[in-house]
Coordinates of C-alpha atoms in Angstrom, one line a residue:
X1 CA 30.2 58.4 12.6
X2 CA 26.4 57.3 11.8
X3 CA 25.2 54.3 13.3
X4 CA 24.9 51.3 10.7
X5 CA 21.3 50.5 9.6
X6 CA 20.5 46.7 9.8
X7 CA 17.3 45.8 8.2
X8 CA 15.7 41.9 8.9
X9 CA 13.0 41.1 6.4
X10 CA 10.8 38.4 8.4
X11 CA 10.4 37.6 12.1
X12 CA 10.1 33.6 12.1
X13 CA 12.6 31.5 13.8
X14 CA 15.4 32.5 11.7
X15 CA 14.6 36.5 11.8
X16 CA 13.4 36.6 15.3
X17 CA 16.4 34.9 16.8
X18 CA 18.6 37.1 14.4
X19 CA 17.1 40.3 15.7
X20 CA 17.3 39.2 19.5
X21 CA 21.0 38.3 19.0
X22 CA 21.8 41.5 17.3
X23 CA 20.1 43.3 19.8
X24 CA 22.4 41.7 22.5
X25 CA 25.5 41.9 20.6
X26 CA 25.5 45.5 19.0
X27 CA 24.7 47.2 22.6
X28 CA 22.6 49.9 21.1
X29 CA 25.4 51.0 18.6
X30 CA 23.1 49.9 15.5
X31 CA 19.9 50.7 14.4
X32 CA 18.1 47.4 13.9
X33 CA 14.7 47.1 12.1
X34 CA 12.4 44.3 11.5
X35 CA 9.9 44.3 8.5
X36 CA 7.1 41.7 9.2
X37 CA 3.5 41.4 8.0
X38 CA 2.4 40.8 12.0
X39 CA 3.4 42.1 15.2
X40 CA 4.3 38.7 16.9
X41 CA 6.6 35.7 16.2
X42 CA 4.7 32.4 15.7
X43 CA 5.8 29.1 17.4
X44 CA 4.6 26.8 14.7
X45 CA 5.4 23.4 16.2
X46 CA 2.5 24.0 18.6
X47 CA 0.0 25.3 15.7
X48 CA -1.7 21.8 15.6
X49 CA -2.7 22.2 19.5
X50 CA -4.3 25.7 18.6
X51 CA -6.6 23.7 16.0
X52 CA -7.6 21.0 18.4
X53 CA -8.6 23.7 20.9
X54 CA -5.8 22.9 23.5
X55 CA -3.9 26.1 23.3
X56 CA -5.5 29.5 22.6
X57 CA -3.8 31.5 19.7
X58 CA -2.3 34.2 21.7
X59 CA 0.0 31.4 23.8
X60 CA 1.9 30.4 20.5
X61 CA 2.2 34.3 19.6
X62 CA 5.2 36.1 21.0
X63 CA 5.3 40.0 21.2
X64 CA 8.0 41.3 19.0
X65 CA 8.1 44.6 20.6
X66 CA 7.6 43.2 23.9
X67 CA 10.5 40.7 23.7
X68 CA 12.9 42.5 21.3
X69 CA 14.5 45.4 23.1
X70 CA 16.0 48.0 21.1
X71 CA 14.4 46.9 17.8
X72 CA 12.2 49.0 15.7
X73 CA 9.2 47.0 14.3
X74 CA 7.8 47.9 10.7
X75 CA 4.5 46.2 10.0
X76 CA 4.4 45.4 6.5
X77 CA 5.5 43.0 3.6
X78 CA 8.5 43.6 1.4
X79 CA 7.5 43.8 -2.0
X80 CA 10.7 45.2 -3.6
X81 CA 14.5 45.0 -3.0
X82 CA 16.9 47.6 -4.8
X83 CA 20.4 45.7 -4.1
X84 CA 22.2 48.6 -5.9
X85 CA 20.4 51.4 -3.9
X86 CA 20.3 49.3 -0.6
X87 CA 16.8 49.9 0.0
X88 CA 13.7 47.7 0.8
X89 CA 10.4 48.7 -0.4
X90 CA 7.3 47.5 1.6
X91 CA 3.6 47.8 1.8
X92 CA 1.9 48.3 5.3
X93 CA -1.4 46.5 6.5
X94 CA -3.3 49.6 5.2
X95 CA -2.0 50.0 1.9
X96 CA 0.7 52.5 2.9
X97 CA 4.1 52.2 1.1
X98 CA 7.5 52.9 2.3
X99 CA 11.2 52.3 1.8
X100 CA 14.0 51.0 4.2
X101 CA 17.4 52.1 3.6
X102 CA 19.9 49.6 5.0
X103 CA 23.9 49.2 5.4
X104 CA 23.3 45.2 6.2
X105 CA 20.2 43.3 4.8
X106 CA 19.2 39.9 6.3
X107 CA 16.3 37.9 4.6
X108 CA 14.5 35.6 6.8
X109 CA 11.0 35.8 4.8
X110 CA 10.2 32.0 5.8
X111 CA 8.0 29.8 3.6
X112 CA 4.4 29.3 2.2
X113 CA 2.5 26.3 1.3
X114 CA 4.0 23.9 -1.6
X115 CA 1.7 23.9 -4.3
X116 CA 1.3 20.8 -6.6
X117 CA -0.7 20.7 -9.9
X118 CA -3.8 18.7 -8.6
X119 CA -7.4 19.8 -10.0
X120 CA -9.5 21.3 -7.5
X121 CA -6.9 21.6 -4.6
X122 CA -6.4 25.3 -4.8
X123 CA -10.3 25.8 -4.6
X124 CA -11.2 23.2 -2.1
X125 CA -8.0 22.6 0.3
X126 CA -6.3 24.7 2.9
X127 CA -3.1 24.7 4.2
X128 CA -1.7 24.9 7.6
X129 CA 1.1 27.5 8.0
X130 CA -0.5 30.3 10.0
X131 CA -2.8 31.4 12.9
X132 CA -5.7 32.2 10.4
X133 CA -5.5 28.6 9.2
X134 CA -5.4 27.1 12.5
X135 CA -8.3 29.0 13.5
X136 CA -10.3 28.4 10.6
X137 CA -9.7 24.8 10.8
X138 CA -10.7 24.4 14.4
X139 CA -14.1 26.2 13.5
X140 CA -14.7 24.3 10.3
X141 CA -14.0 20.7 12.2
X142 CA -16.4 22.0 15.2
X143 CA -19.1 23.0 12.7
X144 CA -18.9 19.8 10.4
X145 CA -19.4 17.4 13.5
X146 CA -22.3 19.7 14.5
X147 CA -23.7 19.4 11.2
X148 CA -23.3 15.8 10.9
X149 CA -25.1 15.2 14.5
X150 CA -28.0 17.0 13.4
X151 CA -28.6 15.2 9.8
X152 CA -30.7 12.0 9.4
X153 CA -28.7 11.5 6.2
X154 CA -26.1 8.9 6.5
X155 CA -24.3 10.1 3.2
X156 CA -24.3 13.6 4.5
X157 CA -23.2 12.6 7.8
X158 CA -20.5 10.5 6.5
X159 CA -19.2 13.3 4.1
X160 CA -19.3 15.7 7.0
X161 CA -17.5 13.8 9.5
X162 CA -14.6 12.4 7.4
X163 CA -11.6 14.6 7.5
X164 CA -8.8 14.0 4.8
X165 CA -5.1 15.3 5.7
X166 CA -2.6 15.0 2.9
X167 CA 1.2 14.9 3.9
X168 CA 2.5 12.7 6.6
X169 CA 5.2 14.6 7.6
X170 CA 5.5 16.4 11.0
X171 CA 2.8 18.9 10.7
X172 CA 0.3 16.5 8.8
X173 CA 0.7 13.6 11.7
X174 CA 0.3 16.0 14.2
X175 CA -2.9 17.7 12.9
X176 CA -4.4 14.0 12.2
X177 CA -3.3 12.8 15.8
X178 CA -4.8 15.9 17.8
X179 CA -7.8 16.2 15.2
X180 CA -9.1 12.8 15.9
X181 CA -8.9 13.2 19.5
X182 CA -10.6 16.6 19.2
X183 CA -13.6 15.2 17.1
X184 CA -14.0 11.9 19.3
X185 CA -14.4 14.1 22.3
X186 CA -17.3 16.0 20.8
X187 CA -19.0 13.0 19.7
X188 CA -18.8 11.6 23.2
X189 CA -20.9 14.3 24.4
X190 CA -23.3 14.7 21.3
X191 CA -23.5 11.3 19.6
X192 CA -24.9 11.5 16.1
X193 CA -28.3 10.3 15.1
X194 CA -27.0 7.8 12.5
X195 CA -24.4 6.0 15.0
X196 CA -21.4 6.9 12.8
X197 CA -18.1 8.2 14.1
X198 CA -15.7 10.7 12.7
X199 CA -13.3 9.4 10.3
X200 CA -9.9 10.9 9.7
X201 CA -7.4 9.9 6.9
X202 CA -3.8 10.5 6.7
X203 CA -2.4 10.3 3.1
X204 CA 1.2 10.4 1.5
X205 CA 3.0 9.0 -1.5
X206 CA 5.9 8.1 1.1
X207 CA 6.4 4.6 2.0
X208 CA 5.9 5.4 5.9
X209 CA 4.9 8.0 8.1
X210 CA 7.2 10.8 8.8
X211 CA 9.9 9.2 6.3
X212 CA 12.4 12.0 7.7
X213 CA 12.5 10.6 11.2
X214 CA 14.1 7.3 12.3
X215 CA 12.0 4.1 11.5
X216 CA 11.2 3.2 14.9
X217 CA 9.7 6.8 15.6
X218 CA 7.7 6.3 12.3
X219 CA 6.4 3.1 13.4
X220 CA 5.5 4.5 17.0
X221 CA 3.6 7.6 15.4
X222 CA 1.7 4.8 13.0
X223 CA 0.9 2.9 15.6
X224 CA -0.7 5.7 17.7
X225 CA -2.5 7.0 14.8
X226 CA -4.2 3.6 13.9
X227 CA -5.0 2.9 17.6
X228 CA -7.3 6.3 17.4
X229 CA -8.9 4.9 14.4
X230 CA -7.1 7.4 11.9
X231 CA -6.9 5.6 8.3
X232 CA -3.3 5.6 7.4
X233 CA -2.6 5.4 4.0
X234 CA 1.0 5.4 2.4
X235 CA 1.8 5.6 -1.4
X236 CA -1.7 7.1 -1.7
X237 CA -2.5 10.8 -2.4
X238 CA -5.3 13.0 -4.0
X239 CA -5.8 12.7 -7.6
X240 CA -8.6 15.5 -7.8
X241 CA -10.7 17.5 -5.3
X242 CA -14.5 18.7 -5.6
X243 CA -16.7 20.2 -3.1
X244 CA -18.3 16.9 -2.3
X245 CA -15.0 15.0 -1.7
X246 CA -11.8 13.8 -3.4
X247 CA -10.7 11.2 -5.6
X248 CA -7.4 9.3 -4.8
X249 CA -4.4 8.1 -6.7
X250 CA -5.8 4.5 -6.2
X251 CA -9.2 5.2 -7.8
X252 CA -11.0 5.5 -4.7
X253 CA -13.6 8.3 -4.2
X254 CA -14.1 9.6 -0.7
X255 CA -17.0 11.9 0.4
X256 CA -15.7 14.6 2.5
X257 CA -15.9 18.4 3.3
X258 CA -12.6 18.8 4.8
X259 CA -9.4 18.8 2.9
X260 CA -6.0 19.6 4.8
X261 CA -3.1 20.3 2.7
X262 CA 0.4 19.4 4.7
X263 CA 2.6 18.2 1.7
X264 CA 5.3 20.6 2.7
X265 CA 6.5 24.1 1.9
X266 CA 8.5 26.3 -0.4
X267 CA 10.7 29.5 0.1
X268 CA 8.8 32.8 0.1
X269 CA 8.7 33.7 -3.6
X270 CA 10.2 37.2 -2.7
X271 CA 13.8 35.7 -3.1
X272 CA 13.1 34.3 -6.6
X273 CA 13.0 38.0 -8.1
X274 CA 16.4 38.9 -6.8
X275 CA 18.1 37.6 -9.6
X276 CA 20.8 36.0 -7.6
X277 CA 21.8 32.2 -7.9
X278 CA 19.2 29.8 -6.5
X279 CA 19.2 26.3 -5.3
X280 CA 15.5 24.8 -5.6
X281 CA 14.1 28.0 -4.9
X282 CA 16.3 28.8 -2.1
X283 CA 18.9 31.7 -2.1
X284 CA 22.5 30.2 -2.3
X285 CA 24.6 31.4 0.7
X286 CA 28.2 30.6 1.8
X287 CA 28.7 28.9 5.0
X288 CA 28.8 32.1 6.9
X289 CA 25.2 32.9 5.4
X290 CA 26.2 35.8 3.5
X291 CA 25.5 36.0 -0.5
X292 CA 28.6 35.5 -2.6
X293 CA 29.5 38.9 -4.2
X294 CA 27.1 40.6 -2.0
X295 CA 28.8 41.3 1.3
X296 CA 26.0 43.5 2.6
X297 CA 23.5 40.5 2.4
X298 CA 22.8 37.6 4.3
X299 CA 19.7 35.1 4.1
X300 CA 18.8 32.5 6.8
X301 CA 16.2 30.2 7.5
X302 CA 13.8 28.7 4.6
X303 CA 14.8 30.9 2.1
X304 CA 18.8 30.3 2.4
X305 CA 20.5 27.2 0.8
X306 CA 23.1 27.0 3.6
X307 CA 25.9 24.3 2.6
X308 CA 25.8 21.3 5.3
X309 CA 29.5 21.1 6.1
X310 CA 29.1 17.8 7.6
X311 CA 27.6 16.3 4.4
X312 CA 29.2 17.9 1.4
X313 CA 27.3 18.6 -1.5
X314 CA 23.9 18.8 0.5
X315 CA 22.3 21.7 2.3
X316 CA 20.4 22.1 5.4
X317 CA 17.0 21.1 5.5
X318 CA 14.0 23.5 5.9
X319 CA 13.3 22.9 9.4
X320 CA 12.7 25.2 12.6
X321 CA 15.5 23.5 14.4
X322 CA 17.9 24.8 11.8
X323 CA 16.3 28.2 11.1
X324 CA 16.5 29.0 14.8
X325 CA 20.5 28.1 14.8
X326 CA 21.0 30.1 11.6
X327 CA 19.7 33.3 13.3
X328 CA 22.2 33.0 16.0
X329 CA 25.2 32.5 13.5
X330 CA 23.6 35.1 10.9
X331 CA 23.7 37.8 13.7
X332 CA 27.4 37.2 15.2
X333 CA 28.6 37.6 11.2
X334 CA 26.6 40.6 10.6
X335 CA 28.3 42.1 13.4
X336 CA 31.5 40.9 12.2
X337 CA 31.1 42.3 9.0
X338 CA 30.8 45.8 10.8
X339 CA 34.3 45.2 12.3
X340 CA 33.0 43.5 15.8
X341 CA 34.4 39.9 16.2
X342 CA 35.0 37.2 14.0
X343 CA 32.9 35.3 11.6
X344 CA 31.5 31.8 12.1
X345 CA 30.5 29.0 9.9
X346 CA 27.3 27.5 10.3
X347 CA 27.6 23.9 11.6
X348 CA 25.0 21.9 13.4
X349 CA 24.6 19.1 15.9
X350 CA 21.7 16.8 15.5
X351 CA 19.7 17.0 18.7
X352 CA 16.9 14.9 17.6
X353 CA 13.1 15.3 16.8
X354 CA 9.9 15.6 18.8
X355 CA 6.5 15.1 17.6
X356 CA 3.6 15.5 19.6
X357 CA 0.6 13.2 19.2
X358 CA -1.8 14.4 21.8
X359 CA -2.6 13.5 25.2
X360 CA 0.4 11.7 26.9
X361 CA 1.5 10.2 23.6
X362 CA 4.3 11.4 21.6
X363 CA 7.3 10.3 19.5
X364 CA 10.8 11.6 20.2
X365 CA 14.6 10.8 19.9
X366 CA 16.4 13.2 22.1
X367 CA 20.3 13.0 21.2
X368 CA 19.6 9.8 19.3
X369 CA 17.6 8.0 22.1
X370 CA 14.3 6.7 20.7
X371 CA 11.5 7.3 23.0
X372 CA 7.5 6.8 23.0
X373 CA 4.7 6.8 25.4
X374 CA 4.7 9.1 28.5
X375 CA 8.2 9.6 28.8
X376 CA 8.2 10.6 25.3
X377 CA 5.4 13.1 25.8
X378 CA 7.1 14.6 28.9
X379 CA 10.2 15.2 26.9
X380 CA 8.2 16.9 24.0
X381 CA 6.5 19.2 25.9
X382 CA 9.5 20.1 28.1
X383 CA 11.7 20.7 24.8
X384 CA 8.7 23.3 23.6
X385 CA 8.8 25.2 26.9
X386 CA 12.6 25.4 26.6
X387 CA 12.3 26.4 23.1
X388 CA 9.6 29.0 23.3
X389 CA 11.0 32.6 23.7
X390 CA 7.8 33.7 25.9
X391 CA 4.6 32.7 27.1
X392 CA 5.9 29.6 29.0
X393 CA 3.7 29.9 32.1
X394 CA 0.6 30.7 29.7
X395 CA 1.1 27.6 27.8
X396 CA 1.8 25.3 31.1
X397 CA -1.5 26.7 32.5
X398 CA -3.2 25.5 29.3
X399 CA -1.9 22.1 29.3
X400 CA -3.1 21.4 32.9
X401 CA -6.4 23.0 32.4
X402 CA -6.8 20.6 29.3
X403 CA -5.8 17.9 31.3
X404 CA -8.6 18.4 33.8
X405 CA -11.1 20.2 31.9
X406 CA -13.2 19.4 28.9
X407 CA -12.2 21.5 25.7
X408 CA -14.6 24.2 24.6
X409 CA -15.8 23.1 21.1
X410 CA -17.2 26.1 19.9
X411 CA -16.9 27.8 16.5
X412 CA -16.4 31.6 16.7
X413 CA -16.7 32.1 13.0
X414 CA -13.7 34.7 13.1
X415 CA -12.0 33.6 10.0
X416 CA -14.0 32.2 6.8
X417 CA -13.1 29.9 4.1
X418 CA -12.3 32.5 1.5
X419 CA -10.0 34.2 4.0
X420 CA -7.3 31.6 4.1
X421 CA -6.9 30.4 0.4
X422 CA -4.3 27.7 -0.2
X423 CA -2.6 29.8 -2.8
X424 CA -1.3 32.6 -0.8
X425 CA 1.9 34.3 -0.5
X426 CA 1.2 35.4 3.1
X427 CA -0.4 32.4 5.1
X428 CA 0.0 34.4 8.4
X429 CA -2.5 37.1 7.4
X430 CA -6.2 36.4 6.7
X431 CA -7.5 38.0 3.5
X432 CA -9.8 41.0 3.9
X433 CA -12.7 41.8 1.4
X434 CA -14.6 45.2 0.8
X435 CA -12.0 47.6 -0.3
X436 CA -11.6 49.0 -3.9
X437 CA -9.5 47.0 -6.2
X438 CA -6.5 48.3 -7.9
X439 CA -5.6 47.5 -11.5
X440 CA -4.8 44.0 -12.4
X441 CA -7.6 42.7 -9.9
X442 CA -11.2 41.6 -10.4
X443 CA -12.6 44.5 -8.5
X444 CA -10.4 47.0 -10.2
X445 CA -11.3 46.3 -13.8
X446 CA -12.7 48.9 -15.8
X447 CA -15.7 47.8 -17.4
X448 CA -16.7 45.2 -14.9
X449 CA -19.2 45.7 -11.6
X450 CA -17.0 45.4 -8.4
X451 CA -18.0 42.1 -6.6
X452 CA -19.8 42.0 -3.4
X453 CA -18.1 40.6 -0.3
X454 CA -18.6 37.0 0.1
X455 CA -21.5 35.5 2.5
X456 CA -24.3 38.0 0.9
X457 CA -22.5 41.1 2.8
X458 CA -23.7 44.4 1.6
X459 CA -20.9 46.0 -0.8
X460 CA -21.1 49.1 1.3
X461 CA -20.0 47.4 4.3
X462 CA -16.4 47.6 5.3
X463 CA -14.4 45.7 8.0
X464 CA -14.3 47.9 11.2
X465 CA -17.2 50.2 9.8
X466 CA -14.4 51.9 7.7
X467 CA -16.1 53.9 5.0
X468 CA -15.4 53.1 1.4
X469 CA -12.5 55.1 -0.2
X470 CA -13.4 57.8 -2.6
X471 CA -16.7 58.4 -1.4
X472 CA -17.8 61.9 -0.9
X473 CA -18.3 62.7 2.8
X474 CA -16.6 59.8 4.0
X475 CA -19.7 57.6 4.0
X476 CA -20.4 55.0 1.4
X477 CA -23.3 55.4 -1.1
X478 CA -25.9 52.7 -1.0
X479 CA -25.5 51.9 -4.6
X480 CA -28.5 49.7 -4.4
X481 CA -31.1 49.7 -7.3
X482 CA -34.6 51.1 -6.1
X483 CA -34.0 54.7 -6.2
X484 CA -32.8 55.2 -2.6
X485 CA -30.5 58.3 -2.8
X486 CA -27.0 58.4 -1.7
X487 CA -26.2 58.8 2.1
X488 CA -24.2 61.7 1.2
X489 CA -27.2 63.5 -0.4
X490 CA -30.1 64.7 1.8
X491 CA -33.7 63.2 1.4
X492 CA -35.4 64.3 -1.6
X493 CA -32.5 66.4 -2.7
X494 CA -30.8 65.8 -5.9
X495 CA -27.0 65.3 -6.4
X496 CA -24.9 68.3 -6.9
X497 CA -24.4 69.7 -10.3
X498 CA -27.5 67.6 -11.4
X499 CA -31.1 68.6 -12.5
X500 CA -34.1 67.3 -10.3
X501 CA -34.8 65.0 -13.4
X502 CA -31.1 63.7 -13.7
X503 CA -30.3 60.5 -11.2
X504 CA -27.2 61.0 -8.7
X505 CA -24.0 60.1 -10.1
X506 CA -23.7 57.2 -7.7
X507 CA -27.0 55.9 -8.4
X508 CA -27.9 53.1 -10.8
X509 CA -29.6 54.0 -14.1
X510 CA -28.1 57.3 -15.0
X511 CA -24.6 58.0 -15.7
X512 CA -22.3 55.6 -14.0
X513 CA -20.7 56.6 -10.7
X514 CA -17.4 58.2 -11.2
X515 CA -16.0 56.4 -8.4
X516 CA -17.6 52.9 -9.3
X517 CA -15.8 50.1 -11.6
X518 CA -18.4 50.4 -14.2
X519 CA -18.1 51.6 -18.0
X520 CA -16.1 54.7 -16.9
X521 CA -12.9 54.1 -14.9
X522 CA -12.9 54.9 -11.4
X523 CA -11.6 58.6 -10.3
X524 CA -9.4 56.6 -7.5
X525 CA -8.4 54.1 -9.9
X526 CA -4.7 54.6 -11.7
X527 CA -5.3 55.7 -15.4
X528 CA -2.6 57.7 -16.9
X529 CA -2.2 61.1 -15.0
X530 CA -5.1 60.2 -12.8
X531 CA -2.9 57.6 -10.6
X532 CA -1.4 59.1 -7.7
X533 CA 2.5 58.7 -8.0
X534 CA 4.5 56.2 -6.0
X535 CA 8.0 56.8 -4.3
X536 CA 9.7 56.2 -7.5
X537 CA 7.5 58.2 -9.8
X538 CA 5.4 55.4 -10.8
X539 CA 1.4 55.0 -10.5
X540 CA 0.2 53.2 -7.9
X541 CA -3.5 52.9 -6.3
X542 CA -3.8 55.0 -2.8
X543 CA -4.9 53.5 0.0
X544 CA -4.9 50.1 -1.0
X545 CA -3.8 47.5 1.8
X546 CA -1.7 44.8 0.1
X547 CA -3.6 42.0 1.9
X548 CA -6.5 43.3 1.0
X549 CA -5.6 42.8 -2.7
X550 CA -5.9 39.0 -2.3
X551 CA -9.5 39.2 -1.7
X552 CA -10.1 40.6 -5.0
X553 CA -7.8 38.7 -7.3
X554 CA -4.3 37.7 -8.1
X555 CA -1.3 40.0 -7.2
X556 CA 0.4 42.3 -9.9
X557 CA 2.9 40.9 -12.1
X558 CA 6.6 40.0 -10.2
X559 CA 8.2 41.6 -13.1
X560 CA 11.9 42.2 -13.6
X561 CA 13.8 45.4 -12.9
X562 CA 14.8 47.9 -15.3
X563 CA 17.8 48.1 -13.2
X564 CA 20.2 45.2 -12.6
X565 CA 20.5 43.8 -9.0
X566 CA 16.8 45.0 -8.2
X567 CA 14.0 43.0 -7.6
X568 CA 10.3 43.7 -6.8
X569 CA 7.2 41.4 -6.3
X570 CA 5.0 40.2 -9.2
X571 CA 3.1 37.3 -10.9
X572 CA 3.9 34.8 -13.5
X573 CA 5.4 31.5 -13.8
X574 CA 8.3 32.6 -15.5
X575 CA 9.6 35.4 -17.6
X576 CA 6.8 35.5 -20.3
X577 CA 4.5 36.2 -17.1
X578 CA 6.5 39.2 -16.0
X579 CA 5.7 42.7 -16.4
X580 CA 8.6 45.1 -16.9
X581 CA 8.8 47.9 -14.3
X582 CA 8.4 51.4 -15.7
X583 CA 10.6 52.8 -13.2
X584 CA 13.6 51.8 -11.7
X585 CA 12.4 52.5 -8.2
X586 CA 11.2 49.1 -6.2
X587 CA 7.4 49.5 -6.6
X588 CA 4.5 47.4 -7.8
X589 CA 3.3 47.6 -11.3
X590 CA 0.1 49.4 -11.4
X591 CA -0.7 49.2 -15.2
X592 CA -4.1 48.0 -16.5
X593 CA -4.6 44.4 -16.6
X594 CA -3.5 42.3 -19.4
X595 CA -6.2 40.1 -19.8
X596 CA -9.5 39.2 -17.9
X597 CA -9.5 36.7 -15.2
X598 CA -11.0 33.4 -15.4
X599 CA -14.9 32.9 -15.1
X600 CA -16.3 30.9 -12.2
X601 CA -17.2 27.4 -13.2
X602 CA -21.0 26.8 -13.7
X603 CA -20.9 24.2 -11.0
X604 CA -19.5 26.3 -8.3
X605 CA -21.8 26.1 -5.1
X606 CA -23.3 29.4 -4.2
X607 CA -21.3 31.4 -1.3
X608 CA -22.1 30.1 2.3
X609 CA -20.1 30.3 5.5
X610 CA -17.7 27.4 4.6
X611 CA -17.6 27.9 0.8
X612 CA -15.0 30.4 -1.1
X613 CA -17.1 32.5 -3.2
X614 CA -16.1 31.5 -6.7
X615 CA -12.7 29.8 -7.6
X616 CA -9.8 31.0 -5.5
X617 CA -7.5 32.3 -7.6
X618 CA -3.8 32.4 -7.5
X619 CA -2.5 35.1 -5.1
X620 CA 1.1 34.4 -4.8
X621 CA 2.0 35.0 -8.4
X622 CA 3.2 31.6 -9.3
X623 CA 2.1 29.2 -11.8
X624 CA 1.2 25.5 -10.8
X625 CA 4.2 23.9 -10.0
X626 CA 5.6 20.4 -8.9
X627 CA 7.6 19.4 -6.2
X628 CA 10.2 22.3 -5.5

């Protein structure tokens, strides 16, 4: 008898706990596969400390292969699920595509930044859901303080050292608290010429800080924030965002170069395309975390609407504490569905919450006992050490070093502004520029020149020195005016099959290059029979990393499937924005674009080290939406 195949989509709190528990329960009698865009589990509660320079990024990143024995790791993102065929289609980090068959499927894809229809926010704000965003924020805040300290212009200094955080929940409160301490330490060592000090603002439409917590803890957190000089404004949010500042809902204009978006999260858009019953963007499941009518399908974490048995008619909230417990129950029920053990219904007991406010300050209510000050700080850090599945010694060592040594306030420049757009379906992976576009993206449109990578980088350069795809000889042509021959040509030698008077195919001025997105379609772009065939026979672009696509433009349509019970990723706000898939296989649509993308606004500033090159277009395939 063949071993059952269990596929887990996502390795967040729910997916990681499911895989770890399944590895123990199955005792090597099942093939367990985890599909995840990264090779690590991210401990999100400590991410603000990464942005503040307390912890190094690898401290909050737990290796999947190193901590999940007997579990196969597949790097990639699920972009199509065939429920009837029981297969998951995915795209790997280098553009390769594959299919994973399953007997049991666990959806634990997690969540992404929640979007609100506020003008300018998508272009000028950044979220806080992954390591790239935390690293970018640390570099950005450090750079703004350094630039503010070097200028004599009081207006510019005030704008650069003003940091606006929208959303006073757990994440926003911790970001503002740690950020204020970080910038104050910078200014103490390097005072500003104008005599000004950094200013942090925390905005929220809620009546108090962290409204989901006990009111006593909210008062404690707000008191600590105000003691550190944070401007806390409740009942206020952002009405419009520009490059130079923000306009608040009370009519106030605030000059700033930093807008951190922490208004909340929404479930990963993948589950919306399954065609199954939903509840506010989450997949409806029974108390056993099983999808009704689909005995082989389970869901847990932020993508699952799990009934709260202690509060009939309500669902468990989207928190890490619930996701971690979902994973354990889900693993037991998956094993029970294979004929081993009994099913369990999900019930939870509230153990309390902890909020790290930096230094020795925290707000906590373990087992319902409200605490503040040093005692709360000790409980908070002890809880995090106990909850982390790895790296405990390294985290404790970083905390000890931070207590006795000054922080290293340096900007590494590893993550740029355009690499971490707010509107991304994958905040855990930074966008990568410089690869050929596929149909439906800006760089892949026929009749339009390819856009150069931001920051003035030459078009022929690729990350890691990788040659451009579709070039002869494996080396990119210069493609620069001035008559310089292609690198694949000998100096003074004409291109093959060309006369001495005729310019090379990949040189400007003559016939457009066959592999350039000019008047003639690129040879390596899908068009009719020229496209390579995907697993189901539908055309697709070859060698195109899925993440790199986000650098060029919006994602392809999250169209409906020609086959009931099958879904694939696409784009559009509703049925009108969906593009039907020509083939029943779970692949991405590769047809030509239906309409050109928006033109950059005239007032858009030139690309720089901290400015996105043009408007950041949607990359998660969703129209602007309200609270979901």
